[in-house]
Amino acid sequence: MPALTPDTIRTATETLSDLTDYLRENPEPVEALALIEPLLDEYTGLPVQLADTLRALARAVQEHPDTPRTAQVDLLITELRTAAWEQTDQHTLHYALDDLRDLYGSAGASEPGGCWCR
């Protein structure tokens, strides 16, 4: 795996920003749903990935030998883990995507109520 840099992460956030700008141009709903679907996949979508990333950051900070062992650091780690759980709760957004797809009669779901991208 290539080394991650702030620039590679920034590229991902810029792509998300480009998607937001595109969606503001009112594309066809079926096309918009197809573009947003990978972000809301219940297993690999953005809420799940961000939650995993926040938990990994909390663990990295907590386990680093140079991290001060203070109540403030413990609180910050707890905040990261709480935010991770809140993000995980958002994984159910794929159900809204399924309902929207049904509304527009989109074909292509691999199973009833399932995401196309599985």
Backbone atoms as SQL, in Angstrom:
CREATE TABLE atoms (id INTEGER PRIMARY KEY, chain TEXT, resi INTEGER, resn TEXT, atom TEXT, x REAL, y REAL, z REAL);
INSERT INTO atoms VALUES
  (1, 'A', 1, 'MET', 'N', 0.839, -1.177, 0.000),
  (2, 'A', 1, 'MET', 'CA', 0.000, 0.000, 0.000),
  (3, 'A', 1, 'MET', 'C', 0.887, 1.244, 0.000),
  (4, 'A', 2, 'PRO', 'N', 0.603, 2.204, -0.881),
  (5, 'A', 2, 'PRO', 'CA', 1.415, 3.425, -0.902),
  (6, 'A', 2, 'PRO', 'C', 1.232, 4.205, 0.399),
  (7, 'A', 3, 'ALA', 'N', 2.259, 4.948, 0.730),
  (8, 'A', 3, 'ALA', 'CA', 2.203, 5.752, 1.954),
  (9, 'A', 3, 'ALA', 'C', 1.117, 6.822, 1.834),
  (10, 'A', 4, 'LEU', 'N', 0.361, 6.972, 2.895),
  (11, 'A', 4, 'LEU', 'CA', -0.659, 8.022, 2.926),
  (12, 'A', 4, 'LEU', 'C', -0.019, 9.341, 3.308),
  (13, 'A', 5, 'THR', 'N', -0.530, 10.388, 2.705),
  (14, 'A', 5, 'THR', 'CA', -0.061, 11.732, 3.027),
  (15, 'A', 5, 'THR', 'C', -1.289, 12.612, 3.224),
  (16, 'A', 6, 'PRO', 'N', -1.117, 13.766, 3.846),
  (17, 'A', 6, 'PRO', 'CA', -2.251, 14.684, 3.927),
  (18, 'A', 6, 'PRO', 'C', -2.821, 15.011, 2.541),
  (19, 'A', 7, 'ASP', 'N', -1.982, 15.042, 1.519),
  (20, 'A', 7, 'ASP', 'CA', -2.464, 15.344, 0.167),
  (21, 'A', 7, 'ASP', 'C', -3.365, 14.244, -0.378),
  (22, 'A', 8, 'THR', 'N', -3.044, 12.968, -0.091),
  (23, 'A', 8, 'THR', 'CA', -3.910, 11.901, -0.588),
  (24, 'A', 8, 'THR', 'C', -5.266, 11.942, 0.104),
  (25, 'A', 9, 'ILE', 'N', -5.280, 12.275, 1.368),
  (26, 'A', 9, 'ILE', 'CA', -6.543, 12.399, 2.094),
  (27, 'A', 9, 'ILE', 'C', -7.306, 13.622, 1.593),
  (28, 'A', 10, 'ARG', 'N', -6.596, 14.695, 1.351),
  (29, 'A', 10, 'ARG', 'CA', -7.218, 15.912, 0.826),
  (30, 'A', 10, 'ARG', 'C', -7.876, 15.648, -0.533),
  (31, 'A', 11, 'THR', 'N', -7.253, 14.827, -1.343),
  (32, 'A', 11, 'THR', 'CA', -7.831, 14.465, -2.639),
  (33, 'A', 11, 'THR', 'C', -9.187, 13.780, -2.439),
  (34, 'A', 12, 'ALA', 'N', -9.277, 12.910, -1.458),
  (35, 'A', 12, 'ALA', 'CA', -10.552, 12.236, -1.176),
  (36, 'A', 12, 'ALA', 'C', -11.618, 13.244, -0.745),
  (37, 'A', 13, 'THR', 'N', -11.247, 14.184, 0.096),
  (38, 'A', 13, 'THR', 'CA', -12.233, 15.176, 0.536),
  (39, 'A', 13, 'THR', 'C', -12.608, 16.122, -0.602),
  (40, 'A', 14, 'GLU', 'N', -11.664, 16.407, -1.494),
  (41, 'A', 14, 'GLU', 'CA', -11.977, 17.241, -2.655),
  (42, 'A', 14, 'GLU', 'C', -12.953, 16.526, -3.588),
  (43, 'A', 15, 'THR', 'N', -12.786, 15.222, -3.736),
  (44, 'A', 15, 'THR', 'CA', -13.712, 14.439, -4.563),
  (45, 'A', 15, 'THR', 'C', -15.115, 14.499, -3.965),
  (46, 'A', 16, 'LEU', 'N', -15.210, 14.388, -2.657),
  (47, 'A', 16, 'LEU', 'CA', -16.507, 14.497, -1.989),
  (48, 'A', 16, 'LEU', 'C', -17.103, 15.889, -2.194),
  (49, 'A', 17, 'SER', 'N', -16.280, 16.898, -2.133),
  (50, 'A', 17, 'SER', 'CA', -16.744, 18.264, -2.383),
  (51, 'A', 17, 'SER', 'C', -17.225, 18.428, -3.823),
  (52, 'A', 18, 'ASP', 'N', -16.506, 17.817, -4.772),
  (53, 'A', 18, 'ASP', 'CA', -16.935, 17.857, -6.175),
  (54, 'A', 18, 'ASP', 'C', -18.293, 17.177, -6.346),
  (55, 'A', 19, 'LEU', 'N', -18.485, 16.066, -5.651),
  (56, 'A', 19, 'LEU', 'CA', -19.769, 15.375, -5.714),
  (57, 'A', 19, 'LEU', 'C', -20.884, 16.266, -5.174),
  (58, 'A', 20, 'THR', 'N', -20.631, 16.925, -4.072),
  (59, 'A', 20, 'THR', 'CA', -21.625, 17.834, -3.496),
  (60, 'A', 20, 'THR', 'C', -21.976, 18.937, -4.489),
  (61, 'A', 21, 'ASP', 'N', -20.963, 19.531, -5.102),
  (62, 'A', 21, 'ASP', 'CA', -21.217, 20.579, -6.097),
  (63, 'A', 21, 'ASP', 'C', -22.045, 20.036, -7.261),
  (64, 'A', 22, 'TYR', 'N', -21.716, 18.847, -7.724),
  (65, 'A', 22, 'TYR', 'CA', -22.455, 18.239, -8.822),
  (66, 'A', 22, 'TYR', 'C', -23.918, 18.008, -8.429),
  (67, 'A', 23, 'LEU', 'N', -24.145, 17.504, -7.237),
  (68, 'A', 23, 'LEU', 'CA', -25.517, 17.247, -6.791),
  (69, 'A', 23, 'LEU', 'C', -26.321, 18.538, -6.650),
  (70, 'A', 24, 'ARG', 'N', -25.656, 19.629, -6.389),
  (71, 'A', 24, 'ARG', 'CA', -26.341, 20.931, -6.316),
  (72, 'A', 24, 'ARG', 'C', -26.814, 21.404, -7.687),
  (73, 'A', 25, 'GLU', 'N', -26.315, 20.789, -8.744),
  (74, 'A', 25, 'GLU', 'CA', -26.738, 21.126, -10.107),
  (75, 'A', 25, 'GLU', 'C', -28.003, 20.371, -10.512),
  (76, 'A', 26, 'ASN', 'N', -28.598, 19.640, -9.572),
  (77, 'A', 26, 'ASN', 'CA', -29.845, 18.909, -9.790),
  (78, 'A', 26, 'ASN', 'C', -29.776, 17.886, -10.918),
  (79, 'A', 27, 'PRO', 'N', -28.873, 16.910, -10.813),
  (80, 'A', 27, 'PRO', 'CA', -28.822, 15.859, -11.839),
  (81, 'A', 27, 'PRO', 'C', -30.060, 14.966, -11.733),
  (82, 'A', 28, 'GLU', 'N', -30.203, 14.078, -12.672),
  (83, 'A', 28, 'GLU', 'CA', -31.289, 13.105, -12.621),
  (84, 'A', 28, 'GLU', 'C', -31.155, 12.305, -11.320),
  (85, 'A', 29, 'PRO', 'N', -32.262, 12.082, -10.619),
  (86, 'A', 29, 'PRO', 'CA', -32.186, 11.353, -9.349),
  (87, 'A', 29, 'PRO', 'C', -31.534, 9.978, -9.449),
  (88, 'A', 30, 'VAL', 'N', -31.814, 9.236, -10.501),
  (89, 'A', 30, 'VAL', 'CA', -31.215, 7.907, -10.638),
  (90, 'A', 30, 'VAL', 'C', -29.694, 8.013, -10.724),
  (91, 'A', 31, 'GLU', 'N', -29.208, 9.003, -11.474),
  (92, 'A', 31, 'GLU', 'CA', -27.768, 9.206, -11.582),
  (93, 'A', 31, 'GLU', 'C', -27.179, 9.643, -10.249),
  (94, 'A', 32, 'ALA', 'N', -27.864, 10.536, -9.555),
  (95, 'A', 32, 'ALA', 'CA', -27.401, 11.004, -8.246),
  (96, 'A', 32, 'ALA', 'C', -27.331, 9.842, -7.260),
  (97, 'A', 33, 'LEU', 'N', -28.339, 8.990, -7.274),
  (98, 'A', 33, 'LEU', 'CA', -28.345, 7.835, -6.374),
  (99, 'A', 33, 'LEU', 'C', -27.180, 6.900, -6.678),
  (100, 'A', 34, 'ALA', 'N', -26.896, 6.684, -7.947),
  (101, 'A', 34, 'ALA', 'CA', -25.781, 5.814, -8.319),
  (102, 'A', 34, 'ALA', 'C', -24.444, 6.381, -7.830),
  (103, 'A', 35, 'LEU', 'N', -24.303, 7.700, -7.869),
  (104, 'A', 35, 'LEU', 'CA', -23.061, 8.325, -7.418),
  (105, 'A', 35, 'LEU', 'C', -22.925, 8.300, -5.900),
  (106, 'A', 36, 'ILE', 'N', -24.030, 8.440, -5.199),
  (107, 'A', 36, 'ILE', 'CA', -23.979, 8.522, -3.734),
  (108, 'A', 36, 'ILE', 'C', -23.902, 7.138, -3.096),
  (109, 'A', 37, 'GLU', 'N', -24.352, 6.135, -3.827),
  (110, 'A', 37, 'GLU', 'CA', -24.447, 4.787, -3.259),
  (111, 'A', 37, 'GLU', 'C', -23.165, 4.277, -2.601),
  (112, 'A', 38, 'PRO', 'N', -21.995, 4.395, -3.220),
  (113, 'A', 38, 'PRO', 'CA', -20.794, 3.889, -2.540),
  (114, 'A', 38, 'PRO', 'C', -20.533, 4.571, -1.197),
  (115, 'A', 39, 'LEU', 'N', -20.981, 5.811, -1.055),
  (116, 'A', 39, 'LEU', 'CA', -20.782, 6.518, 0.211),
  (117, 'A', 39, 'LEU', 'C', -21.675, 5.994, 1.326),
  (118, 'A', 40, 'LEU', 'N', -22.799, 5.391, 0.955),
  (119, 'A', 40, 'LEU', 'CA', -23.763, 4.959, 1.961),
  (120, 'A', 40, 'LEU', 'C', -23.880, 3.443, 2.078),
  (121, 'A', 41, 'ASP', 'N', -22.989, 2.711, 1.446),
  (122, 'A', 41, 'ASP', 'CA', -23.029, 1.258, 1.566),
  (123, 'A', 41, 'ASP', 'C', -22.971, 0.881, 3.043),
  (124, 'A', 42, 'GLU', 'N', -23.803, -0.075, 3.443),
  (125, 'A', 42, 'GLU', 'CA', -23.903, -0.390, 4.861),
  (126, 'A', 42, 'GLU', 'C', -22.652, -1.044, 5.432),
  (127, 'A', 43, 'TYR', 'N', -21.787, -1.586, 4.592),
  (128, 'A', 43, 'TYR', 'CA', -20.587, -2.259, 5.083),
  (129, 'A', 43, 'TYR', 'C', -19.308, -1.460, 4.842),
  (130, 'A', 44, 'THR', 'N', -19.255, -0.725, 3.740),
  (131, 'A', 44, 'THR', 'CA', -18.014, -0.033, 3.379),
  (132, 'A', 44, 'THR', 'C', -18.211, 1.462, 3.162),
  (133, 'A', 45, 'GLY', 'N', -19.386, 1.967, 3.458),
  (134, 'A', 45, 'GLY', 'CA', -19.693, 3.371, 3.208),
  (135, 'A', 45, 'GLY', 'C', -18.978, 4.321, 4.155),
  (136, 'A', 46, 'LEU', 'N', -19.143, 5.582, 3.871),
  (137, 'A', 46, 'LEU', 'CA', -18.472, 6.631, 4.619),
  (138, 'A', 46, 'LEU', 'C', -18.734, 6.591, 6.128),
  (139, 'A', 47, 'PRO', 'N', -19.972, 6.403, 6.590),
  (140, 'A', 47, 'PRO', 'CA', -20.168, 6.365, 8.044),
  (141, 'A', 47, 'PRO', 'C', -19.349, 5.265, 8.722),
  (142, 'A', 48, 'VAL', 'N', -19.312, 4.090, 8.121),
  (143, 'A', 48, 'VAL', 'CA', -18.570, 2.973, 8.703),
  (144, 'A', 48, 'VAL', 'C', -17.067, 3.251, 8.633),
  (145, 'A', 49, 'GLN', 'N', -16.604, 3.737, 7.489),
  (146, 'A', 49, 'GLN', 'CA', -15.178, 4.014, 7.334),
  (147, 'A', 49, 'GLN', 'C', -14.699, 5.119, 8.282),
  (148, 'A', 50, 'LEU', 'N', -15.497, 6.185, 8.397),
  (149, 'A', 50, 'LEU', 'CA', -15.108, 7.270, 9.300),
  (150, 'A', 50, 'LEU', 'C', -15.106, 6.792, 10.747),
  (151, 'A', 51, 'ALA', 'N', -16.075, 5.985, 11.118),
  (152, 'A', 51, 'ALA', 'CA', -16.103, 5.434, 12.475),
  (153, 'A', 51, 'ALA', 'C', -14.855, 4.600, 12.744),
  (154, 'A', 52, 'ASP', 'N', -14.500, 3.742, 11.797),
  (155, 'A', 52, 'ASP', 'CA', -13.305, 2.918, 11.958),
  (156, 'A', 52, 'ASP', 'C', -12.050, 3.778, 12.052),
  (157, 'A', 53, 'THR', 'N', -12.004, 4.839, 11.262),
  (158, 'A', 53, 'THR', 'CA', -10.853, 5.742, 11.279),
  (159, 'A', 53, 'THR', 'C', -10.730, 6.452, 12.615),
  (160, 'A', 54, 'LEU', 'N', -11.852, 6.921, 13.153),
  (161, 'A', 54, 'LEU', 'CA', -11.831, 7.594, 14.458),
  (162, 'A', 54, 'LEU', 'C', -11.394, 6.646, 15.567),
  (163, 'A', 55, 'ARG', 'N', -11.876, 5.404, 15.523),
  (164, 'A', 55, 'ARG', 'CA', -11.452, 4.419, 16.533),
  (165, 'A', 55, 'ARG', 'C', -9.961, 4.115, 16.409),
  (166, 'A', 56, 'ALA', 'N', -9.485, 4.004, 15.171),
  (167, 'A', 56, 'ALA', 'CA', -8.060, 3.739, 14.957),
  (168, 'A', 56, 'ALA', 'C', -7.205, 4.903, 15.457),
  (169, 'A', 57, 'LEU', 'N', -7.677, 6.123, 15.234),
  (170, 'A', 57, 'LEU', 'CA', -6.945, 7.293, 15.737),
  (171, 'A', 57, 'LEU', 'C', -6.912, 7.276, 17.259),
  (172, 'A', 58, 'ALA', 'N', -8.039, 6.992, 17.884),
  (173, 'A', 58, 'ALA', 'CA', -8.086, 6.934, 19.348),
  (174, 'A', 58, 'ALA', 'C', -7.091, 5.899, 19.873),
  (175, 'A', 59, 'ARG', 'N', -7.075, 4.743, 19.231),
  (176, 'A', 59, 'ARG', 'CA', -6.155, 3.679, 19.655),
  (177, 'A', 59, 'ARG', 'C', -4.699, 4.097, 19.444),
  (178, 'A', 60, 'ALA', 'N', -4.402, 4.714, 18.300),
  (179, 'A', 60, 'ALA', 'CA', -3.025, 5.141, 18.011),
  (180, 'A', 60, 'ALA', 'C', -2.536, 6.160, 19.038),
  (181, 'A', 61, 'VAL', 'N', -3.409, 7.099, 19.379),
  (182, 'A', 61, 'VAL', 'CA', -3.030, 8.117, 20.370),
  (183, 'A', 61, 'VAL', 'C', -2.849, 7.462, 21.736),
  (184, 'A', 62, 'GLN', 'N', -3.800, 6.627, 22.111),
  (185, 'A', 62, 'GLN', 'CA', -3.749, 6.012, 23.434),
  (186, 'A', 62, 'GLN', 'C', -2.528, 5.111, 23.605),
  (187, 'A', 63, 'GLU', 'N', -2.168, 4.380, 22.560),
  (188, 'A', 63, 'GLU', 'CA', -1.084, 3.410, 22.689),
  (189, 'A', 63, 'GLU', 'C', 0.298, 3.980, 22.401),
  (190, 'A', 64, 'HIS', 'N', 0.372, 5.217, 21.927),
  (191, 'A', 64, 'HIS', 'CA', 1.690, 5.798, 21.620),
  (192, 'A', 64, 'HIS', 'C', 2.440, 6.070, 22.913),
  (193, 'A', 65, 'PRO', 'N', 3.714, 5.691, 22.975),
  (194, 'A', 65, 'PRO', 'CA', 4.460, 5.860, 24.225),
  (195, 'A', 65, 'PRO', 'C', 4.661, 7.319, 24.648),
  (196, 'A', 66, 'ASP', 'N', 4.615, 8.256, 23.705),
  (197, 'A', 66, 'ASP', 'CA', 4.814, 9.667, 24.049),
  (198, 'A', 66, 'ASP', 'C', 3.534, 10.381, 24.436),
  (199, 'A', 67, 'THR', 'N', 2.405, 9.700, 24.389),
  (200, 'A', 67, 'THR', 'CA', 1.140, 10.331, 24.754),
  (201, 'A', 67, 'THR', 'C', 1.094, 10.519, 26.263),
  (202, 'A', 68, 'PRO', 'N', 0.849, 11.747, 26.710),
  (203, 'A', 68, 'PRO', 'CA', 0.748, 11.963, 28.157),
  (204, 'A', 68, 'PRO', 'C', -0.430, 11.177, 28.733),
  (205, 'A', 69, 'ARG', 'N', -0.274, 10.666, 29.890),
  (206, 'A', 69, 'ARG', 'CA', -1.334, 9.914, 30.575),
  (207, 'A', 69, 'ARG', 'C', -2.041, 10.857, 31.537),
  (208, 'A', 70, 'THR', 'N', -2.967, 11.638, 30.961),
  (209, 'A', 70, 'THR', 'CA', -3.684, 12.631, 31.761),
  (210, 'A', 70, 'THR', 'C', -5.185, 12.460, 31.576),
  (211, 'A', 71, 'ALA', 'N', -5.934, 13.074, 32.458),
  (212, 'A', 71, 'ALA', 'CA', -7.393, 13.035, 32.354),
  (213, 'A', 71, 'ALA', 'C', -7.854, 13.723, 31.066),
  (214, 'A', 72, 'GLN', 'N', -7.165, 14.785, 30.665),
  (215, 'A', 72, 'GLN', 'CA', -7.530, 15.495, 29.443),
  (216, 'A', 72, 'GLN', 'C', -7.372, 14.589, 28.218),
  (217, 'A', 73, 'VAL', 'N', -6.295, 13.852, 28.147),
  (218, 'A', 73, 'VAL', 'CA', -6.077, 12.941, 27.022),
  (219, 'A', 73, 'VAL', 'C', -7.128, 11.836, 27.053),
  (220, 'A', 74, 'ASP', 'N', -7.413, 11.312, 28.239),
  (221, 'A', 74, 'ASP', 'CA', -8.464, 10.290, 28.351),
  (222, 'A', 74, 'ASP', 'C', -9.798, 10.820, 27.837),
  (223, 'A', 75, 'LEU', 'N', -10.100, 12.071, 28.161),
  (224, 'A', 75, 'LEU', 'CA', -11.345, 12.691, 27.699),
  (225, 'A', 75, 'LEU', 'C', -11.353, 12.827, 26.173),
  (226, 'A', 76, 'LEU', 'N', -10.238, 13.237, 25.599),
  (227, 'A', 76, 'LEU', 'CA', -10.151, 13.369, 24.143),
  (228, 'A', 76, 'LEU', 'C', -10.314, 12.019, 23.451),
  (229, 'A', 77, 'ILE', 'N', -9.719, 10.991, 24.002),
  (230, 'A', 77, 'ILE', 'CA', -9.854, 9.646, 23.431),
  (231, 'A', 77, 'ILE', 'C', -11.306, 9.188, 23.541),
  (232, 'A', 78, 'THR', 'N', -11.932, 9.470, 24.655),
  (233, 'A', 78, 'THR', 'CA', -13.351, 9.128, 24.820),
  (234, 'A', 78, 'THR', 'C', -14.210, 9.877, 23.811),
  (235, 'A', 79, 'GLU', 'N', -13.901, 11.141, 23.559),
  (236, 'A', 79, 'GLU', 'CA', -14.644, 11.914, 22.566),
  (237, 'A', 79, 'GLU', 'C', -14.509, 11.301, 21.172),
  (238, 'A', 80, 'LEU', 'N', -13.312, 10.860, 20.816),
  (239, 'A', 80, 'LEU', 'CA', -13.112, 10.211, 19.512),
  (240, 'A', 80, 'LEU', 'C', -13.938, 8.932, 19.414),
  (241, 'A', 81, 'ARG', 'N', -13.935, 8.155, 20.472),
  (242, 'A', 81, 'ARG', 'CA', -14.694, 6.894, 20.450),
  (243, 'A', 81, 'ARG', 'C', -16.197, 7.141, 20.426),
  (244, 'A', 82, 'THR', 'N', -16.643, 8.172, 21.126),
  (245, 'A', 82, 'THR', 'CA', -18.069, 8.522, 21.101),
  (246, 'A', 82, 'THR', 'C', -18.471, 8.965, 19.697),
  (247, 'A', 83, 'ALA', 'N', -17.644, 9.794, 19.085),
  (248, 'A', 83, 'ALA', 'CA', -17.919, 10.239, 17.719),
  (249, 'A', 83, 'ALA', 'C', -17.938, 9.044, 16.766),
  (250, 'A', 84, 'ALA', 'N', -17.073, 8.072, 17.003),
  (251, 'A', 84, 'ALA', 'CA', -17.056, 6.874, 16.158),
  (252, 'A', 84, 'ALA', 'C', -18.379, 6.124, 16.263),
  (253, 'A', 85, 'TRP', 'N', -18.900, 5.979, 17.471),
  (254, 'A', 85, 'TRP', 'CA', -20.185, 5.299, 17.626),
  (255, 'A', 85, 'TRP', 'C', -21.308, 6.077, 16.956),
  (256, 'A', 86, 'GLU', 'N', -21.261, 7.399, 17.061),
  (257, 'A', 86, 'GLU', 'CA', -22.282, 8.216, 16.408),
  (258, 'A', 86, 'GLU', 'C', -22.223, 8.045, 14.892),
  (259, 'A', 87, 'GLN', 'N', -21.036, 7.960, 14.341),
  (260, 'A', 87, 'GLN', 'CA', -20.893, 7.733, 12.900),
  (261, 'A', 87, 'GLN', 'C', -21.401, 6.347, 12.514),
  (262, 'A', 88, 'THR', 'N', -21.084, 5.353, 13.324),
  (263, 'A', 88, 'THR', 'CA', -21.545, 3.996, 13.049),
  (264, 'A', 88, 'THR', 'C', -23.061, 3.958, 12.977),
  (265, 'A', 89, 'ASP', 'N', -23.718, 4.719, 13.842),
  (266, 'A', 89, 'ASP', 'CA', -25.185, 4.758, 13.828),
  (267, 'A', 89, 'ASP', 'C', -25.724, 5.263, 12.495),
  (268, 'A', 90, 'GLN', 'N', -24.950, 6.032, 11.766),
  (269, 'A', 90, 'GLN', 'CA', -25.400, 6.575, 10.490),
  (270, 'A', 90, 'GLN', 'C', -25.342, 5.552, 9.360),
  (271, 'A', 91, 'HIS', 'N', -24.830, 4.363, 9.623),
  (272, 'A', 91, 'HIS', 'CA', -24.745, 3.346, 8.562),
  (273, 'A', 91, 'HIS', 'C', -26.125, 2.996, 8.010),
  (274, 'A', 92, 'THR', 'N', -27.170, 3.279, 8.760),
  (275, 'A', 92, 'THR', 'CA', -28.528, 2.947, 8.307),
  (276, 'A', 92, 'THR', 'C', -29.019, 3.877, 7.205),
  (277, 'A', 93, 'LEU', 'N', -28.241, 4.862, 6.837),
  (278, 'A', 93, 'LEU', 'CA', -28.624, 5.733, 5.723),
  (279, 'A', 93, 'LEU', 'C', -28.818, 4.952, 4.426),
  (280, 'A', 94, 'HIS', 'N', -28.211, 3.774, 4.333),
  (281, 'A', 94, 'HIS', 'CA', -28.403, 2.983, 3.108),
  (282, 'A', 94, 'HIS', 'C', -29.870, 2.597, 2.939),
  (283, 'A', 95, 'TYR', 'N', -30.626, 2.524, 4.050),
  (284, 'A', 95, 'TYR', 'CA', -32.059, 2.234, 3.927),
  (285, 'A', 95, 'TYR', 'C', -32.788, 3.373, 3.214),
  (286, 'A', 96, 'ALA', 'N', -32.402, 4.605, 3.506),
  (287, 'A', 96, 'ALA', 'CA', -33.006, 5.747, 2.806),
  (288, 'A', 96, 'ALA', 'C', -32.668, 5.679, 1.323),
  (289, 'A', 97, 'LEU', 'N', -31.452, 5.271, 1.015),
  (290, 'A', 97, 'LEU', 'CA', -31.055, 5.114, -0.379),
  (291, 'A', 97, 'LEU', 'C', -31.906, 4.043, -1.063),
  (292, 'A', 98, 'ASP', 'N', -32.126, 2.938, -0.371),
  (293, 'A', 98, 'ASP', 'CA', -32.984, 1.881, -0.921),
  (294, 'A', 98, 'ASP', 'C', -34.387, 2.412, -1.201),
  (295, 'A', 99, 'ASP', 'N', -34.929, 3.177, -0.256),
  (296, 'A', 99, 'ASP', 'CA', -36.275, 3.729, -0.431),
  (297, 'A', 99, 'ASP', 'C', -36.331, 4.711, -1.595),
  (298, 'A', 100, 'LEU', 'N', -35.298, 5.533, -1.738),
  (299, 'A', 100, 'LEU', 'CA', -35.256, 6.467, -2.865),
  (300, 'A', 100, 'LEU', 'C', -35.155, 5.711, -4.192),
  (301, 'A', 101, 'ARG', 'N', -34.339, 4.665, -4.199),
  (302, 'A', 101, 'ARG', 'CA', -34.200, 3.861, -5.410),
  (303, 'A', 101, 'ARG', 'C', -35.553, 3.258, -5.783),
  (304, 'A', 102, 'ASP', 'N', -36.277, 2.757, -4.787),
  (305, 'A', 102, 'ASP', 'CA', -37.614, 2.207, -5.046),
  (306, 'A', 102, 'ASP', 'C', -38.549, 3.284, -5.590),
  (307, 'A', 103, 'LEU', 'N', -38.441, 4.477, -5.054),
  (308, 'A', 103, 'LEU', 'CA', -39.277, 5.586, -5.493),
  (309, 'A', 103, 'LEU', 'C', -39.075, 5.879, -6.977),
  (310, 'A', 104, 'TYR', 'N', -37.835, 5.802, -7.415),
  (311, 'A', 104, 'TYR', 'CA', -37.526, 6.098, -8.813),
  (312, 'A', 104, 'TYR', 'C', -37.487, 4.857, -9.685),
  (313, 'A', 105, 'GLY', 'N', -37.858, 3.690, -9.123),
  (314, 'A', 105, 'GLY', 'CA', -37.950, 2.467, -9.907),
  (315, 'A', 105, 'GLY', 'C', -36.633, 2.006, -10.479),
  (316, 'A', 106, 'SER', 'N', -35.546, 2.296, -9.792),
  (317, 'A', 106, 'SER', 'CA', -34.236, 1.894, -10.295),
  (318, 'A', 106, 'SER', 'C', -34.080, 0.395, -10.233),
  (319, 'A', 107, 'ALA', 'N', -33.611, -0.175, -11.303),
  (320, 'A', 107, 'ALA', 'CA', -33.292, -1.597, -11.333),
  (321, 'A', 107, 'ALA', 'C', -31.811, -1.756, -11.031),
  (322, 'A', 108, 'GLY', 'N', -31.444, -2.953, -10.653),
  (323, 'A', 108, 'GLY', 'CA', -30.019, -3.231, -10.489),
  (324, 'A', 108, 'GLY', 'C', -29.615, -3.630, -9.096),
  (325, 'A', 109, 'ALA', 'N', -30.497, -3.535, -8.125),
  (326, 'A', 109, 'ALA', 'CA', -30.119, -3.986, -6.790),
  (327, 'A', 109, 'ALA', 'C', -29.935, -5.495, -6.829),
  (328, 'A', 110, 'SER', 'N', -28.915, -5.961, -6.170),
  (329, 'A', 110, 'SER', 'CA', -28.604, -7.382, -6.218),
  (330, 'A', 110, 'SER', 'C', -29.613, -8.225, -5.454),
  (331, 'A', 111, 'GLU', 'N', -30.285, -7.645, -4.499),
  (332, 'A', 111, 'GLU', 'CA', -31.303, -8.336, -3.733),
  (333, 'A', 111, 'GLU', 'C', -32.303, -7.305, -3.258),
  (334, 'A', 112, 'PRO', 'N', -33.515, -7.711, -2.920),
  (335, 'A', 112, 'PRO', 'CA', -34.487, -6.725, -2.472),
  (336, 'A', 112, 'PRO', 'C', -33.961, -5.916, -1.294),
  (337, 'A', 113, 'GLY', 'N', -33.972, -4.604, -1.460),
  (338, 'A', 113, 'GLY', 'CA', -33.480, -3.729, -0.392),
  (339, 'A', 113, 'GLY', 'C', -31.978, -3.685, -0.302),
  (340, 'A', 114, 'GLY', 'N', -31.275, -4.343, -1.195),
  (341, 'A', 114, 'GLY', 'CA', -29.814, -4.387, -1.126),
  (342, 'A', 114, 'GLY', 'C', -29.178, -3.312, -1.967),
  (343, 'A', 115, 'CYS', 'N', -27.966, -2.970, -1.635),
  (344, 'A', 115, 'CYS', 'CA', -27.226, -1.955, -2.389),
  (345, 'A', 115, 'CYS', 'C', -26.628, -2.578, -3.637),
  (346, 'A', 116, 'TRP', 'N', -26.478, -1.779, -4.671),
  (347, 'A', 116, 'TRP', 'CA', -25.886, -2.216, -5.927),
  (348, 'A', 116, 'TRP', 'C', -24.406, -2.548, -5.758),
  (349, 'A', 117, 'CYS', 'N', -23.770, -1.906, -4.828),
  (350, 'A', 117, 'CYS', 'CA', -22.298, -1.961, -4.785),
  (351, 'A', 117, 'CYS', 'C', -21.757, -3.079, -3.928),
  (352, 'A', 118, 'ARG', 'N', -22.561, -3.989, -3.494),
  (353, 'A', 118, 'ARG', 'CA', -22.036, -5.091, -2.678),
  (354, 'A', 118, 'ARG', 'C', -21.324, -6.095, -3.521);
